[in-house]
Amino acid sequence: MAENPWLVVRAPVARPALRLFCLPYAGGNAGAFETWRAGLPRAVEVNAVQYPGRRERAADPAPRRMTPLVQALEAALAPHLDRPYAVYGDCLGAYVAFELVRRLERRGHRPADRLVVSSAVAPHRAEVEPDHSGADDATFLAELVALGTMPAAVAAHPELAAAALPAARADFELGRSYRYRDAGPIGVPVTAIRGDADPHVGDIGAAAWADLTTAGCATVTVPGGHDLLARADPGLLGAVRSALLGKEPS
């Protein structure tokens, strides 16, 4: 199969029992999933999604609206849906993952076996994101550090920060412009994961993902804050592993 610029697969599996498509948080990239391969069953192939506008795709325009992004992801992932698969998304990536799973299901593709989301209030309960479009670089960088989506060391490094800012700003515009539109529930089981110290996602907001599926929803709380993925929290990966193995609490 030809190389796909949307997918970073560090350890391809010849005949995976499951492909896991992973979507990062706002300002993140495929590198957020570098360590996941070692923490999941050998038969699971980790496919980290690399959005345009970052790392090796830095020259491509970063997406700023949900619909064209999900349309592009549908085209990119379609050749890889010949095996069972799950979709994982963190924070903003959770909403991209939900819209992607919904689009794939309703356009006749093989449906996902599971949707796993973390650090995200269900989209029909989410508040409008703050508008950071007018913030200067220093203020915006401080916000990224506070949210845990950018390490303080990167924000303090002028060249690294300058390289990361355009994609991060595009992601926040994407998040602010996104609105959930009710088109009925999906038929895919959902696992919603939150950190017990997350100030942005409470039990009610996480549990509300159950409203969006007819196939059941498990909510899992692990130690940590809003930046579970950015900090490579082992509790998060353990919860993802359990969800994929069907061993999560009901």
Coordinates of N, CA and C in Angstrom, one line a residue:
M1 N 0.9 -1.2 0.0 CA 0.0 0.0 0.0 C 0.9 1.2 0.0
A2 N 0.5 2.2 -0.8 CA 1.3 3.5 -0.9 C 1.4 4.2 0.4
E3 N 2.5 4.9 0.6 CA 2.6 5.7 1.8 C 1.5 6.7 1.9
N4 N 1.0 6.9 3.1 CA -0.1 7.8 3.4 C 0.4 8.9 4.3
P5 N 0.4 10.2 3.8 CA 0.9 11.3 4.6 C 0.1 11.5 5.9
W6 N -1.1 11.1 5.9 CA -2.0 11.3 7.1 C -1.6 10.4 8.2
L7 N -1.0 9.2 8.0 CA -0.8 8.2 9.0 C 0.7 8.0 9.3
V8 N 1.0 8.0 10.5 CA 2.4 7.6 11.0 C 2.3 6.2 11.7
V9 N 2.9 5.2 11.1 CA 2.8 3.9 11.6 C 4.3 3.4 11.9
R10 N 4.7 3.5 13.2 CA 6.1 3.2 13.5 C 6.3 1.7 13.5
A11 N 5.3 0.9 13.8 CA 5.5 -0.6 13.8 C 4.3 -1.3 13.1
P12 N 4.4 -1.3 11.8 CA 3.4 -2.0 11.0 C 3.1 -3.4 11.4
V13 N 1.9 -3.9 11.4 CA 1.5 -5.2 11.7 C 1.0 -5.9 10.4
A14 N 1.5 -7.0 10.0 CA 1.1 -7.6 8.7 C -0.4 -7.8 8.6
R15 N -1.0 -8.5 9.6 CA -2.5 -8.7 9.6 C -3.0 -8.3 11.0
P16 N -3.1 -7.0 11.2 CA -3.5 -6.6 12.6 C -4.9 -7.1 13.0
A17 N -5.1 -7.5 14.2 CA -6.4 -7.8 14.7 C -7.2 -6.6 14.8
L18 N -6.6 -5.4 15.0 CA -7.3 -4.2 15.1 C -6.3 -3.0 14.7
R19 N -6.8 -2.1 14.0 CA -6.1 -0.9 13.7 C -6.6 0.2 14.6
L20 N -5.8 0.9 15.2 CA -6.2 2.0 16.1 C -5.7 3.3 15.5
F21 N -6.7 4.2 15.1 CA -6.4 5.5 14.5 C -6.5 6.5 15.6
C22 N -5.4 7.2 15.8 CA -5.2 8.1 17.0 C -5.2 9.6 16.5
L23 N -6.0 10.4 17.1 CA -6.1 11.8 16.8 C -5.7 12.7 18.0
P24 N -4.8 13.6 17.8 CA -4.2 14.3 19.0 C -5.1 15.5 19.4
Y25 N -4.7 16.1 20.5 CA -5.3 17.3 21.1 C -4.9 18.6 20.2
A26 N -5.5 19.7 20.5 CA -5.2 20.9 19.8 C -3.8 21.3 20.0
G27 N -3.1 21.6 18.9 CA -1.7 21.9 19.0 C -0.8 20.7 19.0
G28 N -1.4 19.5 19.0 CA -0.6 18.3 19.0 C -0.3 17.7 17.7
N29 N 0.4 16.6 17.6 CA 0.8 16.0 16.4 C 0.9 14.5 16.6
A30 N 1.3 13.7 15.6 CA 1.4 12.3 15.7 C 2.4 11.8 16.7
G31 N 3.4 12.7 17.1 CA 4.4 12.3 18.0 C 3.8 12.0 19.4
A32 N 2.6 12.5 19.7 CA 1.9 12.2 21.0 C 1.8 10.7 21.2
F33 N 1.8 9.9 20.2 CA 1.6 8.5 20.3 C 2.8 7.6 20.1
E34 N 4.0 8.3 20.2 CA 5.2 7.5 19.9 C 5.4 6.3 20.8
T35 N 5.0 6.4 22.1 CA 5.2 5.3 23.0 C 4.1 4.3 23.1
W36 N 3.0 4.5 22.4 CA 1.8 3.7 22.6 C 2.0 2.3 22.1
R37 N 2.8 2.1 21.1 CA 3.0 0.7 20.5 C 3.4 -0.3 21.6
A38 N 4.3 0.1 22.5 CA 4.8 -0.8 23.6 C 3.7 -1.1 24.6
G39 N 2.7 -0.2 24.8 CA 1.7 -0.4 25.8 C 0.4 -1.1 25.4
L40 N 0.4 -1.5 24.1 CA -0.8 -2.2 23.6 C -0.5 -3.6 23.1
P41 N -1.5 -4.4 23.0 CA -1.3 -5.8 22.5 C -0.6 -5.8 21.1
R42 N 0.2 -6.8 20.9 CA 1.1 -6.8 19.7 C 0.2 -6.8 18.4
A43 N -1.0 -7.3 18.5 CA -1.8 -7.4 17.3 C -2.6 -6.1 17.0
V44 N -2.4 -5.1 17.8 CA -3.0 -3.8 17.5 C -2.0 -2.9 16.8
E45 N -2.3 -2.4 15.7 CA -1.5 -1.5 14.9 C -1.8 -0.1 15.2
V46 N -0.9 0.7 15.7 CA -1.1 2.1 16.0 C -0.9 3.0 14.8
N47 N -2.0 3.6 14.4 CA -1.9 4.6 13.3 C -2.1 6.0 13.8
A48 N -1.0 6.7 14.0 CA -1.1 8.1 14.5 C -1.4 9.0 13.4
V49 N -2.5 9.8 13.5 CA -2.8 10.8 12.5 C -2.0 12.0 12.5
Q50 N -1.4 12.4 11.4 CA -0.6 13.6 11.3 C -1.4 14.6 10.5
Y51 N -1.9 15.6 11.1 CA -2.6 16.7 10.4 C -1.7 17.5 9.6
P52 N -2.2 18.1 8.5 CA -1.3 19.1 7.8 C -0.9 20.2 8.7
G53 N 0.2 20.8 8.4 CA 0.7 22.0 9.1 C 1.6 21.7 10.2
R54 N 2.1 20.5 10.4 CA 3.0 20.2 11.4 C 4.0 19.1 11.0
R55 N 5.2 19.2 11.6 CA 6.3 18.3 11.4 C 6.5 18.1 9.9
E56 N 6.5 16.9 9.4 CA 6.8 16.7 8.0 C 5.8 17.2 7.0
R57 N 4.6 17.7 7.6 CA 3.6 18.3 6.7 C 3.5 19.8 7.0
A58 N 4.6 20.4 7.5 CA 4.5 21.8 7.9 C 4.2 22.7 6.8
A59 N 4.5 22.3 5.6 CA 4.2 23.2 4.4 C 2.8 23.2 4.0
D60 N 2.0 22.2 4.5 CA 0.6 22.1 4.1 C -0.3 23.0 5.0
P61 N -1.3 23.6 4.4 CA -2.2 24.4 5.3 C -2.9 23.6 6.4
A62 N -2.8 24.1 7.6 CA -3.5 23.4 8.7 C -5.0 23.6 8.6
P63 N -5.7 22.5 8.9 CA -7.2 22.6 8.8 C -7.8 23.5 9.9
R64 N -8.8 24.3 9.5 CA -9.5 25.2 10.4 C -11.0 25.0 10.5
R65 N -11.5 24.0 9.8 CA -12.9 23.7 9.9 C -13.1 22.2 9.9
M66 N -14.1 21.8 10.6 CA -14.3 20.4 10.9 C -14.7 19.6 9.6
T67 N -15.7 20.1 8.9 CA -16.2 19.3 7.8 C -15.1 18.9 6.7
P68 N -14.4 19.9 6.2 CA -13.3 19.5 5.3 C -12.2 18.6 5.9
L69 N -11.9 18.8 7.1 CA -11.0 17.9 7.8 C -11.5 16.5 7.8
V70 N -12.7 16.3 8.2 CA -13.3 14.9 8.3 C -13.4 14.3 6.9
Q71 N -13.8 15.1 5.9 CA -13.8 14.6 4.6 C -12.5 14.1 4.1
A72 N -11.4 14.9 4.4 CA -10.1 14.5 4.0 C -9.7 13.2 4.8
L73 N -10.0 13.1 6.0 CA -9.7 11.9 6.8 C -10.4 10.7 6.3
E74 N -11.7 10.8 5.9 CA -12.4 9.7 5.3 C -11.7 9.2 4.1
A75 N -11.2 10.1 3.2 CA -10.5 9.6 2.0 C -9.2 9.0 2.3
A76 N -8.5 9.5 3.4 CA -7.2 9.0 3.7 C -7.3 7.6 4.4
L77 N -8.3 7.4 5.2 CA -8.4 6.2 6.0 C -9.2 5.1 5.2
A78 N -9.9 5.4 4.2 CA -10.8 4.4 3.5 C -10.0 3.2 3.1
P79 N -8.8 3.3 2.5 CA -8.1 2.1 2.1 C -7.6 1.2 3.3
H80 N -7.7 1.8 4.5 CA -7.2 1.1 5.7 C -8.3 0.5 6.6
L81 N -9.5 0.5 6.1 CA -10.6 0.0 6.8 C -11.0 -1.4 6.5
D82 N -10.1 -2.2 5.9 CA -10.3 -3.6 5.6 C -10.2 -4.5 6.8
R83 N -9.7 -4.0 7.9 CA -9.6 -4.8 9.1 C -10.4 -4.1 10.2
P84 N -10.7 -4.9 11.3 CA -11.4 -4.2 12.4 C -10.6 -3.0 12.9
Y85 N -11.3 -1.9 13.3 CA -10.5 -0.7 13.7 C -11.3 0.0 14.8
A86 N -10.5 0.8 15.6 CA -11.1 1.7 16.6 C -10.5 3.1 16.3
V87 N -11.2 4.1 16.8 CA -10.7 5.5 16.7 C -10.6 6.1 18.0
Y88 N -9.5 6.7 18.3 CA -9.2 7.4 19.6 C -8.9 8.9 19.3
G89 N -9.5 9.7 20.2 CA -9.3 11.2 20.1 C -9.2 11.8 21.4
D90 N -8.2 12.7 21.6 CA -8.1 13.4 22.9 C -8.4 14.9 22.7
C91 N -9.3 15.4 23.6 CA -9.7 16.8 23.7 C -10.3 17.2 22.3
L92 N -9.7 18.1 21.6 CA -10.2 18.5 20.3 C -10.3 17.2 19.4
G93 N -9.3 16.4 19.5 CA -9.3 15.2 18.7 C -10.5 14.3 19.0
A94 N -11.1 14.4 20.2 CA -12.3 13.6 20.5 C -13.4 14.0 19.6
Y95 N -13.5 15.3 19.3 CA -14.6 15.7 18.4 C -14.4 15.4 17.0
V96 N -13.1 15.4 16.6 CA -12.7 15.0 15.2 C -13.0 13.5 15.1
A97 N -12.7 12.7 16.1 CA -12.9 11.3 16.1 C -14.4 11.0 16.0
F98 N -15.2 11.7 16.8 CA -16.6 11.4 16.8 C -17.2 11.7 15.4
E99 N -16.8 12.9 14.8 CA -17.4 13.2 13.5 C -16.9 12.3 12.4
L100 N -15.7 11.8 12.6 CA -15.1 10.8 11.6 C -15.8 9.5 11.7
V101 N -16.0 9.0 12.9 CA -16.7 7.7 13.1 C -18.2 7.8 12.5
R102 N -18.8 9.0 12.8 CA -20.2 9.2 12.3 C -20.2 9.2 10.8
R103 N -19.3 9.9 10.2 CA -19.2 10.0 8.7 C -19.0 8.6 8.1
L104 N -18.0 7.9 8.6 CA -17.7 6.6 8.1 C -18.9 5.7 8.2
E105 N -19.5 5.7 9.3 CA -20.7 4.8 9.5 C -21.8 5.1 8.5
R106 N -22.1 6.4 8.3 CA -23.2 6.8 7.5 C -23.0 6.9 6.0
R107 N -21.7 6.8 5.7 CA -21.4 6.7 4.2 C -21.1 5.3 3.8
G108 N -21.4 4.3 4.6 CA -21.3 3.0 4.1 C -20.0 2.3 4.3
H109 N -19.0 2.9 5.0 CA -17.8 2.2 5.2 C -18.0 1.2 6.4
R110 N -17.0 0.4 6.5 CA -17.0 -0.5 7.6 C -17.0 0.3 8.9
P111 N -18.0 0.1 9.8 CA -18.0 1.0 11.0 C -16.9 0.6 12.0
A112 N -16.6 1.6 12.8 CA -15.6 1.4 13.8 C -16.1 0.4 14.9
D113 N -15.1 -0.4 15.4 CA -15.5 -1.3 16.5 C -15.7 -0.6 17.8
R114 N -15.0 0.5 18.0 CA -15.1 1.3 19.2 C -14.6 2.7 19.0
L115 N -15.2 3.7 19.6 CA -14.7 5.1 19.7 C -14.2 5.3 21.1
V116 N -13.0 5.7 21.3 CA -12.4 6.0 22.6 C -12.1 7.5 22.6
V117 N -12.6 8.2 23.6 CA -12.3 9.7 23.7 C -11.7 9.9 25.1
S118 N -10.9 11.0 25.2 CA -10.4 11.4 26.5 C -10.4 12.9 26.6
S119 N -10.5 13.4 27.9 CA -10.4 14.8 28.2 C -11.3 15.7 27.3
A120 N -12.5 15.2 27.2 CA -13.5 15.9 26.3 C -14.9 15.8 26.8
V121 N -15.6 16.9 27.1 CA -17.0 16.9 27.4 C -17.7 16.5 26.1
A122 N -18.8 15.7 26.2 CA -19.5 15.3 25.0 C -19.9 16.6 24.2
P123 N -19.8 16.5 22.9 CA -19.9 17.7 22.0 C -21.2 18.4 22.2
H124 N -22.3 17.7 22.4 CA -23.6 18.4 22.6 C -23.7 19.1 23.9
R125 N -22.8 18.9 24.8 CA -22.8 19.6 26.1 C -21.6 20.6 26.2
A126 N -20.8 20.6 25.2 CA -19.5 21.5 25.3 C -19.9 22.9 25.1
E127 N -19.1 23.8 25.8 CA -19.3 25.2 25.7 C -18.4 25.7 24.6
V128 N -18.7 26.9 24.0 CA -17.9 27.5 23.0 C -16.5 27.8 23.5
E129 N -15.5 27.4 22.7 CA -14.1 27.7 23.1 C -13.8 29.2 23.2
P130 N -12.9 29.6 24.1 CA -12.5 31.0 24.1 C -11.9 31.4 22.8
D131 N -12.0 32.7 22.4 CA -11.5 33.2 21.2 C -10.0 33.7 21.4
H132 N -9.1 32.9 20.9 CA -7.7 33.3 21.1 C -7.1 34.0 19.9
S133 N -8.0 34.3 18.9 CA -7.5 34.8 17.6 C -6.7 36.1 17.8
G134 N -7.2 36.9 18.8 CA -6.5 38.2 18.9 C -5.4 38.3 19.9
A135 N -5.1 37.1 20.5 CA -4.1 37.1 21.6 C -2.7 37.2 20.9
D136 N -1.8 37.9 21.6 CA -0.4 37.9 21.1 C 0.3 36.6 21.3
D137 N 1.4 36.4 20.7 CA 2.1 35.1 20.8 C 2.4 34.7 22.2
A138 N 2.9 35.6 23.0 CA 3.2 35.3 24.4 C 2.0 34.8 25.2
T139 N 0.9 35.5 25.0 CA -0.3 35.2 25.8 C -0.9 33.8 25.3
F140 N -0.8 33.6 24.0 CA -1.3 32.3 23.5 C -0.4 31.2 23.9
L141 N 0.9 31.4 23.9 CA 1.8 30.3 24.4 C 1.6 30.0 25.8
A142 N 1.3 31.0 26.6 CA 1.0 30.8 28.0 C -0.2 29.9 28.2
E143 N -1.2 30.2 27.4 CA -2.5 29.4 27.5 C -2.2 27.9 27.1
L144 N -1.4 27.7 26.1 CA -1.0 26.3 25.7 C -0.3 25.6 26.8
V145 N 0.6 26.3 27.4 CA 1.3 25.7 28.5 C 0.4 25.4 29.7
A146 N -0.5 26.3 30.0 CA -1.5 26.1 31.1 C -2.4 24.9 30.8
L147 N -2.8 24.7 29.6 CA -3.6 23.6 29.2 C -2.8 22.3 29.2
G148 N -1.5 22.4 29.1 CA -0.7 21.2 29.0 C -0.5 20.6 27.6
T149 N -0.9 21.4 26.6 CA -0.7 21.0 25.2 C 0.6 21.4 24.6
M150 N 1.4 22.2 25.4 CA 2.7 22.5 24.9 C 3.7 22.5 26.1
P151 N 4.8 21.8 26.1 CA 5.7 21.8 27.2 C 6.3 23.2 27.4
A152 N 6.5 23.6 28.6 CA 7.1 24.9 28.9 C 8.4 25.1 28.2
A153 N 9.2 24.1 28.1 CA 10.5 24.2 27.4 C 10.4 24.5 26.0
V154 N 9.3 24.0 25.3 CA 9.1 24.4 23.9 C 8.6 25.8 23.8
A155 N 7.7 26.2 24.7 CA 7.2 27.6 24.6 C 8.3 28.6 24.9
A156 N 9.3 28.2 25.7 CA 10.4 29.1 26.0 C 11.5 29.2 24.9
H157 N 11.4 28.3 23.9 CA 12.4 28.2 22.9 C 11.9 28.9 21.7
P158 N 12.4 30.1 21.3 CA 11.8 30.9 20.3 C 11.6 30.2 18.9
E159 N 12.5 29.4 18.5 CA 12.4 28.8 17.2 C 11.4 27.7 17.2
L160 N 11.4 26.9 18.3 CA 10.4 25.8 18.4 C 9.0 26.3 18.6
A161 N 8.8 27.4 19.4 CA 7.5 28.0 19.6 C 7.0 28.6 18.3
A162 N 7.8 29.3 17.5 CA 7.4 29.9 16.3 C 7.0 28.8 15.3
A163 N 7.6 27.7 15.3 CA 7.2 26.6 14.4 C 5.9 26.0 14.8
A164 N 5.6 25.9 16.1 CA 4.4 25.3 16.5 C 3.2 26.2 16.5
L165 N 3.4 27.5 16.6 CA 2.2 28.4 16.8 C 1.2 28.3 15.6
P166 N 1.6 28.4 14.4 CA 0.5 28.4 13.3 C -0.4 27.2 13.4
A167 N 0.1 26.0 13.6 CA -0.8 24.9 13.6 C -1.7 24.9 14.9
A168 N -1.1 25.4 16.0 CA -1.9 25.5 17.2 C -3.0 26.5 17.1
R169 N -2.7 27.6 16.5 CA -3.8 28.6 16.3 C -4.9 28.1 15.4
A170 N -4.5 27.3 14.3 CA -5.5 26.7 13.4 C -6.4 25.8 14.2
D171 N -5.7 25.0 15.1 CA -6.5 24.0 15.8 C -7.5 24.7 16.8
F172 N -7.1 25.8 17.4 CA -8.0 26.5 18.3 C -9.2 27.1 17.5
E173 N -8.9 27.6 16.3 CA -9.9 28.1 15.4 C -10.9 27.0 15.0
L174 N -10.3 25.8 14.7 CA -11.2 24.6 14.4 C -12.1 24.3 15.6
G175 N -11.5 24.3 16.8 CA -12.3 24.0 17.9 C -13.4 25.0 18.2
R176 N -13.1 26.3 18.0 CA -14.0 27.3 18.3 C -15.2 27.3 17.3
S177 N -14.9 27.0 16.0 CA -15.9 27.0 15.0 C -16.8 25.8 14.9
Y178 N -16.3 24.7 15.6 CA -17.1 23.5 15.5 C -18.4 23.6 16.4
R179 N -19.5 23.1 15.8 CA -20.7 23.0 16.4 C -21.3 21.6 16.2
Y180 N -21.7 20.9 17.3 CA -22.3 19.6 17.1 C -23.7 19.8 16.5
R181 N -24.0 19.0 15.5 CA -25.3 19.0 14.8 C -26.0 17.6 15.0
D182 N -27.1 17.6 15.6 CA -27.8 16.4 15.9 C -28.3 15.7 14.6
A183 N -27.7 14.5 14.4 CA -28.2 13.7 13.3 C -28.5 12.3 13.7
G184 N -28.8 12.1 15.0 CA -29.1 10.8 15.6 C -27.8 10.2 16.1
P185 N -28.0 9.2 17.0 CA -26.8 8.6 17.6 C -26.1 7.7 16.6
I186 N -24.8 7.4 16.9 CA -24.0 6.4 16.2 C -24.3 5.0 16.7
G187 N -23.9 4.0 16.0 CA -24.1 2.6 16.4 C -22.8 2.0 16.8
V188 N -21.9 2.8 17.4 CA -20.6 2.4 17.8 C -20.4 2.5 19.3
P189 N -19.9 1.5 20.0 CA -19.7 1.7 21.4 C -18.6 2.7 21.7
V190 N -18.8 3.5 22.8 CA -17.9 4.6 23.2 C -17.3 4.3 24.6
T191 N -16.1 4.7 24.7 CA -15.4 4.8 26.0 C -15.0 6.2 26.2
A192 N -15.4 6.8 27.3 CA -15.0 8.2 27.6 C -14.1 8.2 28.8
I193 N -12.9 8.7 28.7 CA -11.9 8.7 29.8 C -11.7 10.1 30.2
R194 N -11.6 10.4 31.5 CA -11.3 11.7 32.1 C -10.3 11.5 33.2
G195 N -9.6 12.6 33.5 CA -8.7 12.6 34.7 C -9.5 13.1 35.9
D196 N -9.2 12.5 37.0 CA -10.0 12.9 38.2 C -9.7 14.3 38.7
A197 N -8.6 14.9 38.2 CA -8.3 16.3 38.5 C -8.5 17.3 37.3
D198 N -9.2 16.8 36.3 CA -9.4 17.7 35.2 C -10.4 18.8 35.5
P199 N -10.0 20.0 35.4 CA -10.9 21.1 35.7 C -11.9 21.4 34.6
H200 N -11.7 20.9 33.4 CA -12.5 21.2 32.3 C -13.6 20.1 32.0
V201 N -13.3 18.9 32.4 CA -14.2 17.7 32.1 C -14.6 17.0 33.4
G202 N -15.9 17.2 33.8 CA -16.4 16.5 35.0 C -17.1 15.2 34.6
D203 N -17.6 14.6 35.7 CA -18.3 13.3 35.5 C -19.5 13.4 34.6
I204 N -20.2 14.5 34.7 CA -21.5 14.6 33.9 C -21.1 14.9 32.5
G205 N -20.1 15.7 32.2 CA -19.8 16.0 30.8 C -19.2 14.8 30.1
A206 N -18.5 13.9 30.9 CA -17.9 12.7 30.3 C -19.0 11.7 30.0
A207 N -19.9 11.5 31.0 CA -21.0 10.5 30.9 C -22.0 10.9 29.8
A208 N -22.0 12.2 29.4 CA -23.0 12.6 28.4 C -22.7 12.0 27.0
W209 N -21.5 11.4 26.8 CA -21.2 10.7 25.6 C -22.2 9.6 25.3
A210 N -22.8 9.1 26.4 CA -23.8 8.0 26.3 C -25.0 8.4 25.5
D211 N -25.3 9.7 25.4 CA -26.4 10.2 24.7 C -26.2 10.1 23.2
L212 N -25.0 9.9 22.7 CA -24.6 9.9 21.3 C -24.4 8.6 20.7
T213 N -24.7 7.5 21.4 CA -24.6 6.2 20.8 C -25.7 5.2 21.3
T214 N -26.0 4.3 20.4 CA -27.0 3.3 20.8 C -26.3 2.0 21.2
A215 N -25.0 2.0 21.2 CA -24.2 0.8 21.4 C -23.6 0.7 22.8
G216 N -23.9 1.7 23.6 CA -23.4 1.6 25.0 C -22.1 2.5 25.2
C217 N -22.0 3.1 26.4 CA -20.9 4.0 26.7 C -20.4 3.7 28.1
A218 N -19.1 3.5 28.2 CA -18.4 3.3 29.5 C -17.6 4.6 29.8
T219 N -17.8 5.1 31.0 CA -16.9 6.2 31.4 C -15.9 5.7 32.4
V220 N -14.7 6.2 32.2 CA -13.6 5.7 33.0 C -12.8 6.9 33.6
T221 N -12.6 6.9 34.9 CA -11.8 8.0 35.5 C -10.4 7.5 35.9
V222 N -9.4 8.2 35.5 CA -8.0 7.8 35.9 C -7.4 9.0 36.6
P223 N -6.3 8.7 37.3 CA -5.6 9.8 38.0 C -5.0 10.8 37.0
G224 N -5.1 12.1 37.3 CA -4.5 13.1 36.4 C -5.4 14.2 36.0
G225 N -4.9 15.1 35.3 CA -5.6 16.3 34.9 C -6.1 16.3 33.5
H226 N -6.1 17.5 32.9 CA -6.6 17.6 31.5 C -5.6 17.2 30.5
D227 N -4.4 17.1 30.9 CA -3.3 16.8 29.9 C -2.8 15.3 30.0
L228 N -3.7 14.4 30.1 CA -3.4 13.0 30.2 C -2.5 12.5 29.0
L229 N -2.9 12.9 27.8 CA -2.1 12.4 26.6 C -0.8 13.2 26.5
A230 N -0.8 14.5 26.7 CA 0.4 15.3 26.6 C 1.5 14.8 27.6
R231 N 1.1 14.3 28.8 CA 2.0 13.9 29.8 C 2.3 12.4 29.7
A232 N 1.8 11.8 28.6 CA 1.9 10.3 28.5 C 1.6 9.6 29.7
D233 N 0.4 9.9 30.3 CA 0.0 9.3 31.6 C -0.3 7.8 31.4
P234 N 0.4 7.0 32.2 CA 0.2 5.5 32.0 C -1.3 5.1 32.3
G235 N -2.0 5.8 33.2 CA -3.4 5.5 33.4 C -4.2 5.6 32.2
L236 N -3.9 6.6 31.4 CA -4.7 6.8 30.1 C -4.5 5.6 29.2
L237 N -3.2 5.2 28.9 CA -2.9 4.1 28.0 C -3.5 2.8 28.6
G238 N -3.5 2.7 29.9 CA -4.1 1.5 30.5 C -5.6 1.4 30.2
A239 N -6.2 2.6 30.3 CA -7.7 2.6 30.1 C -8.0 2.4 28.6
V240 N -7.2 2.9 27.7 CA -7.4 2.6 26.3 C -7.2 1.1 26.0
R241 N -6.2 0.5 26.6 CA -5.9 -0.9 26.4 C -7.1 -1.7 26.9
S242 N -7.6 -1.4 28.0 CA -8.8 -2.1 28.6 C -10.0 -2.0 27.7
A243 N -10.2 -0.8 27.2 CA -11.3 -0.5 26.3 C -11.2 -1.4 25.0
L244 N -10.0 -1.5 24.4 CA -9.8 -2.2 23.2 C -10.0 -3.7 23.5
L245 N -9.6 -4.2 24.7 CA -9.8 -5.6 25.0 C -11.1 -5.9 25.6
G246 N -12.0 -4.9 25.8 CA -13.3 -5.2 26.3 C -13.4 -5.5 27.8
K247 N -12.4 -4.9 28.5 CA -12.3 -5.2 29.9 C -12.6 -4.0 30.8
E248 N -13.2 -3.0 30.2 CA -13.5 -1.8 31.0 C -14.7 -2.0 31.9
P249 N -14.8 -1.2 32.9 CA -16.0 -1.3 33.8 C -17.3 -0.9 33.0
S250 N -18.4 -1.5 33.3 CA -19.6 -1.2 32.6 C -20.4 -0.1 33.3

